[in-house]
mmCIF file of C-alpha atoms in Angstrom:
data_model
loop_
_atom_site.group_PDB
_atom_site.id
_atom_site.type_symbol
_atom_site.label_atom_id
_atom_site.label_comp_id
_atom_site.label_asym_id
_atom_site.label_seq_id
_atom_site.Cartn_x
_atom_site.Cartn_y
_atom_site.Cartn_z
ATOM 1 C CA UNK A 1 50.156 159.689 63.161
ATOM 2 C CA UNK A 2 51.824 161.454 60.252
ATOM 3 C CA UNK A 3 54.139 159.621 57.875
ATOM 4 C CA UNK A 4 57.849 160.238 58.511
ATOM 5 C CA UNK A 5 60.628 159.794 55.950
ATOM 6 C CA UNK A 6 63.324 158.810 58.430
ATOM 7 C CA UNK A 7 63.794 157.299 61.869
ATOM 8 C CA UNK A 8 65.099 160.633 63.085
ATOM 9 C CA UNK A 9 61.897 162.409 62.009
ATOM 10 C CA UNK A 10 59.811 159.673 63.611
ATOM 11 C CA UNK A 11 61.670 160.014 66.927
ATOM 12 C CA UNK A 12 61.291 163.788 66.801
ATOM 13 C CA UNK A 13 57.564 163.415 66.120
ATOM 14 C CA UNK A 14 57.157 161.041 69.077
ATOM 15 C CA UNK A 15 59.029 163.440 71.359
ATOM 16 C CA UNK A 16 56.781 166.290 70.230
ATOM 17 C CA UNK A 17 53.689 164.165 70.893
ATOM 18 C CA UNK A 18 54.897 163.253 74.386
ATOM 19 C CA UNK A 19 55.654 166.909 75.184
ATOM 20 C CA UNK A 20 52.142 167.911 74.099
ATOM 21 C CA UNK A 21 50.631 165.110 76.166
ATOM 22 C CA UNK A 22 52.659 166.137 79.238
ATOM 23 C CA UNK A 23 51.436 169.692 78.794
ATOM 24 C CA UNK A 24 47.849 168.437 78.516
ATOM 25 C CA UNK A 25 48.318 166.316 81.656
ATOM 26 C CA UNK A 26 49.227 169.397 83.681
ATOM 27 C CA UNK A 27 46.577 171.579 82.074
ATOM 28 C CA UNK A 28 43.798 169.070 82.711
ATOM 29 C CA UNK A 29 45.033 168.422 86.249
ATOM 30 C CA UNK A 30 45.137 172.141 87.050
ATOM 31 C CA UNK A 31 41.662 172.730 85.607
ATOM 32 C CA UNK A 32 40.265 169.800 87.615
ATOM 33 C CA UNK A 33 41.863 171.153 90.811
ATOM 34 C CA UNK A 34 40.424 174.589 90.114
ATOM 35 C CA UNK A 35 36.924 173.170 89.727
ATOM 36 C CA UNK A 36 37.235 171.132 92.914
ATOM 37 C CA UNK A 37 38.411 174.191 94.863
ATOM 38 C CA UNK A 38 35.414 176.095 93.497
ATOM 39 C CA UNK A 39 33.055 173.275 94.521
ATOM 40 C CA UNK A 40 32.214 172.451 90.895
ATOM 41 C CA UNK A 41 32.783 168.712 91.279
ATOM 42 C CA UNK A 42 30.774 167.716 88.210
ATOM 43 C CA UNK A 43 32.942 169.966 86.018
ATOM 44 C CA UNK A 44 36.132 168.535 87.529
ATOM 45 C CA UNK A 45 35.386 164.964 86.424
ATOM 46 C CA UNK A 46 36.061 165.376 82.667
ATOM 47 C CA UNK A 47 39.286 167.300 83.250
ATOM 48 C CA UNK A 48 40.554 164.751 85.794
ATOM 49 C CA UNK A 49 39.545 161.888 83.469
ATOM 50 C CA UNK A 50 41.512 163.418 80.628
ATOM 51 C CA UNK A 51 44.499 163.916 82.910
ATOM 52 C CA UNK A 52 44.297 160.215 83.826
ATOM 53 C CA UNK A 53 44.023 159.125 80.192
ATOM 54 C CA UNK A 54 47.006 161.232 79.110
ATOM 55 C CA UNK A 55 49.008 159.971 82.105
ATOM 56 C CA UNK A 56 48.272 156.388 81.043
ATOM 57 C CA UNK A 57 49.444 157.161 77.504
ATOM 58 C CA UNK A 58 52.686 158.767 78.671
ATOM 59 C CA UNK A 59 53.591 156.724 81.768
ATOM 60 C CA UNK A 60 51.847 153.358 81.315
ATOM 61 C CA UNK A 61 49.009 151.650 83.135
ATOM 62 C CA UNK A 62 50.757 150.900 86.429
ATOM 63 C CA UNK A 63 52.828 154.035 86.980
ATOM 64 C CA UNK A 64 52.687 155.967 90.243
ATOM 65 C CA UNK A 65 52.189 159.034 88.013
ATOM 66 C CA UNK A 66 48.521 157.966 87.672
ATOM 67 C CA UNK A 67 47.838 158.418 91.381
ATOM 68 C CA UNK A 68 47.255 162.224 91.395
ATOM 69 C CA UNK A 69 44.547 161.846 88.730
ATOM 70 C CA UNK A 70 42.897 158.976 90.641
ATOM 71 C CA UNK A 71 42.905 161.154 93.762
ATOM 72 C CA UNK A 72 41.282 164.063 91.928
ATOM 73 C CA UNK A 73 38.612 161.746 90.534
ATOM 74 C CA UNK A 74 37.998 160.365 94.029
ATOM 75 C CA UNK A 75 37.737 163.850 95.504
ATOM 76 C CA UNK A 76 35.283 164.926 92.805
ATOM 77 C CA UNK A 77 33.247 161.762 93.366
ATOM 78 C CA UNK A 78 33.098 162.431 97.116
ATOM 79 C CA UNK A 79 31.982 165.973 96.395
ATOM 80 C CA UNK A 80 29.168 164.562 94.262
ATOM 81 C CA UNK A 81 28.179 162.093 96.985
ATOM 82 C CA UNK A 82 29.299 159.097 94.919
ATOM 83 C CA UNK A 83 31.060 157.279 97.732
ATOM 84 C CA UNK A 84 31.279 153.888 95.972
ATOM 85 C CA UNK A 85 32.872 155.452 92.903
ATOM 86 C CA UNK A 86 35.322 157.400 95.091
ATOM 87 C CA UNK A 87 36.224 154.174 96.867
ATOM 88 C CA UNK A 88 37.000 152.529 93.510
ATOM 89 C CA UNK A 89 39.331 155.362 92.479
ATOM 90 C CA UNK A 90 41.044 155.289 95.873
ATOM 91 C CA UNK A 91 41.455 151.519 95.712
ATOM 92 C CA UNK A 92 43.152 151.886 92.336
ATOM 93 C CA UNK A 93 45.400 154.634 93.699
ATOM 94 C CA UNK A 94 46.250 152.620 96.789
ATOM 95 C CA UNK A 95 47.073 149.529 94.728
ATOM 96 C CA UNK A 96 49.317 151.583 92.446
ATOM 97 C CA UNK A 97 51.149 153.076 95.439
ATOM 98 C CA UNK A 98 51.591 149.653 97.058
ATOM 99 C CA UNK A 99 53.151 148.263 93.880
ATOM 100 C CA UNK A 100 55.508 151.201 93.478
ATOM 101 C CA UNK A 101 58.937 151.464 95.024
ATOM 102 C CA UNK A 102 59.361 155.129 94.072
ATOM 103 C CA UNK A 103 56.346 156.819 95.597
ATOM 104 C CA UNK A 104 57.016 160.152 97.305
ATOM 105 C CA UNK A 105 55.892 161.108 100.791
ATOM 106 C CA UNK A 106 53.738 163.822 99.214
ATOM 107 C CA UNK A 107 51.759 161.241 97.210
ATOM 108 C CA UNK A 108 51.387 159.039 100.312
ATOM 109 C CA UNK A 109 50.074 162.086 102.170
ATOM 110 C CA UNK A 110 47.481 162.891 99.517
ATOM 111 C CA UNK A 111 46.379 159.268 99.322
ATOM 112 C CA UNK A 112 45.856 159.036 103.079
ATOM 113 C CA UNK A 113 44.067 162.382 103.189
ATOM 114 C CA UNK A 114 41.615 161.220 100.545
ATOM 115 C CA UNK A 115 41.155 157.875 102.297
ATOM 116 C CA UNK A 116 40.470 159.801 105.509
ATOM 117 C CA UNK A 117 37.843 161.886 103.732
ATOM 118 C CA UNK A 118 36.284 158.738 102.287
ATOM 119 C CA UNK A 119 35.963 157.147 105.720
ATOM 120 C CA UNK A 120 34.597 160.398 107.132
ATOM 121 C CA UNK A 121 31.899 160.293 104.432
ATOM 122 C CA UNK A 122 31.181 156.678 105.411
ATOM 123 C CA UNK A 123 31.110 157.742 109.095
ATOM 124 C CA UNK A 124 33.859 155.260 109.954
ATOM 125 C CA UNK A 125 35.743 157.653 112.176
ATOM 126 C CA UNK A 126 38.266 155.118 113.473
ATOM 127 C CA UNK A 127 39.561 154.418 109.931
ATOM 128 C CA UNK A 128 39.344 158.119 109.087
ATOM 129 C CA UNK A 129 41.543 158.995 112.079
ATOM 130 C CA UNK A 130 44.076 156.343 111.090
ATOM 131 C CA UNK A 131 44.387 157.685 107.545
ATOM 132 C CA UNK A 132 44.451 161.336 108.575
ATOM 133 C CA UNK A 133 47.195 160.601 111.107
ATOM 134 C CA UNK A 134 49.160 158.974 108.273
ATOM 135 C CA UNK A 135 48.458 162.019 106.109
ATOM 136 C CA UNK A 136 49.985 164.256 108.769
ATOM 137 C CA UNK A 137 52.965 161.938 109.148
ATOM 138 C CA UNK A 138 53.745 161.763 105.417
ATOM 139 C CA UNK A 139 53.121 165.495 104.877
ATOM 140 C CA UNK A 140 55.478 166.224 107.778
ATOM 141 C CA UNK A 141 58.122 163.919 106.295
ATOM 142 C CA UNK A 142 57.796 165.595 102.913
ATOM 143 C CA UNK A 143 57.443 169.240 103.921
ATOM 144 C CA UNK A 144 57.958 169.611 107.676
ATOM 145 C CA UNK A 145 55.520 169.644 110.576
ATOM 146 C CA UNK A 146 54.772 173.370 110.313
ATOM 147 C CA UNK A 147 54.222 173.429 106.546
ATOM 148 C CA UNK A 148 50.811 174.424 105.177
ATOM 149 C CA UNK A 149 50.539 171.075 103.375
ATOM 150 C CA UNK A 150 50.400 169.309 106.756
ATOM 151 C CA UNK A 151 47.597 171.540 108.041
ATOM 152 C CA UNK A 152 44.826 169.860 106.005
ATOM 153 C CA UNK A 153 45.285 166.616 107.904
ATOM 154 C CA UNK A 154 45.171 168.465 111.231
ATOM 155 C CA UNK A 155 42.021 170.285 110.143
ATOM 156 C CA UNK A 156 40.111 167.156 109.094
ATOM 157 C CA UNK A 157 41.253 165.265 112.181
ATOM 158 C CA UNK A 158 40.119 168.166 114.368
ATOM 159 C CA UNK A 159 36.732 168.109 112.642
ATOM 160 C CA UNK A 160 36.354 164.428 113.552
ATOM 161 C CA UNK A 161 37.164 165.070 117.211
ATOM 162 C CA UNK A 162 34.855 168.078 117.215
ATOM 163 C CA UNK A 163 32.016 165.905 115.877
ATOM 164 C CA UNK A 164 32.768 163.285 118.525
ATOM 165 C CA UNK A 165 32.538 166.022 121.201
ATOM 166 C CA UNK A 166 36.191 165.600 122.163
ATOM 167 C CA UNK A 167 36.669 169.326 122.176
ATOM 168 C CA UNK A 168 40.028 169.394 123.986
ATOM 169 C CA UNK A 169 41.592 167.273 121.238
ATOM 170 C CA UNK A 170 39.851 169.278 118.520
ATOM 171 C CA UNK A 171 41.087 172.567 119.994
ATOM 172 C CA UNK A 172 44.645 171.252 120.176
ATOM 173 C CA UNK A 173 44.555 170.259 116.509
ATOM 174 C CA UNK A 174 42.899 173.492 115.409
ATOM 175 C CA UNK A 175 45.609 175.385 117.319
ATOM 176 C CA UNK A 176 48.266 173.386 115.466
ATOM 177 C CA UNK A 177 47.005 174.997 112.264
ATOM 178 C CA UNK A 178 47.489 178.587 113.431
ATOM 179 C CA UNK A 179 49.913 180.415 111.157
ATOM 180 C CA UNK A 180 53.280 180.975 112.705
ATOM 181 C CA UNK A 181 55.364 184.078 112.164
ATOM 182 C CA UNK A 182 58.357 183.214 110.113
ATOM 183 C CA UNK A 183 61.534 185.183 109.833
ATOM 184 C CA UNK A 184 61.821 186.647 106.384
ATOM 185 C CA UNK A 185 65.385 187.799 106.832
ATOM 186 C CA UNK A 186 68.220 186.244 108.736
ATOM 187 C CA UNK A 187 70.058 188.534 111.103
#
């Protein structure tokens, strides 16, 4: 930290530092997401770790703001086949959400989706279905039942039913994901 001549300069310096850290949080988070979408899970880990570290510096150790970074780390770990490590990240995220009174439906949705994916990887399909159903519920509360953000839960749930040879249920869920025509202009 640089030396400041006045309290005003010190406060300004701290604000500048926090702004830079917030920018780095988003940059690291976006880079980690990009790598996960590209299937480069190993490359996503350092970016997600940095996002988590900066979030801890800015928001504290028990803030709900840490949860998105924990979820990215869990998703990268699952992609690498490190189920135990993913479970640790998800446990930390779940504990943080349980302690928080200000957690959004969107965060609840992402948490349950990742828990569903974890249980799918562990072949515990009953738990996976429970968490994916909660994902759909929270995504619907946050964005609406027809929103694209709810479709991931339907997709993963359909994959479970497809694997269990319950094709009628799988088809119903896959159909739920079909894009709907939306009116662009009101008449």
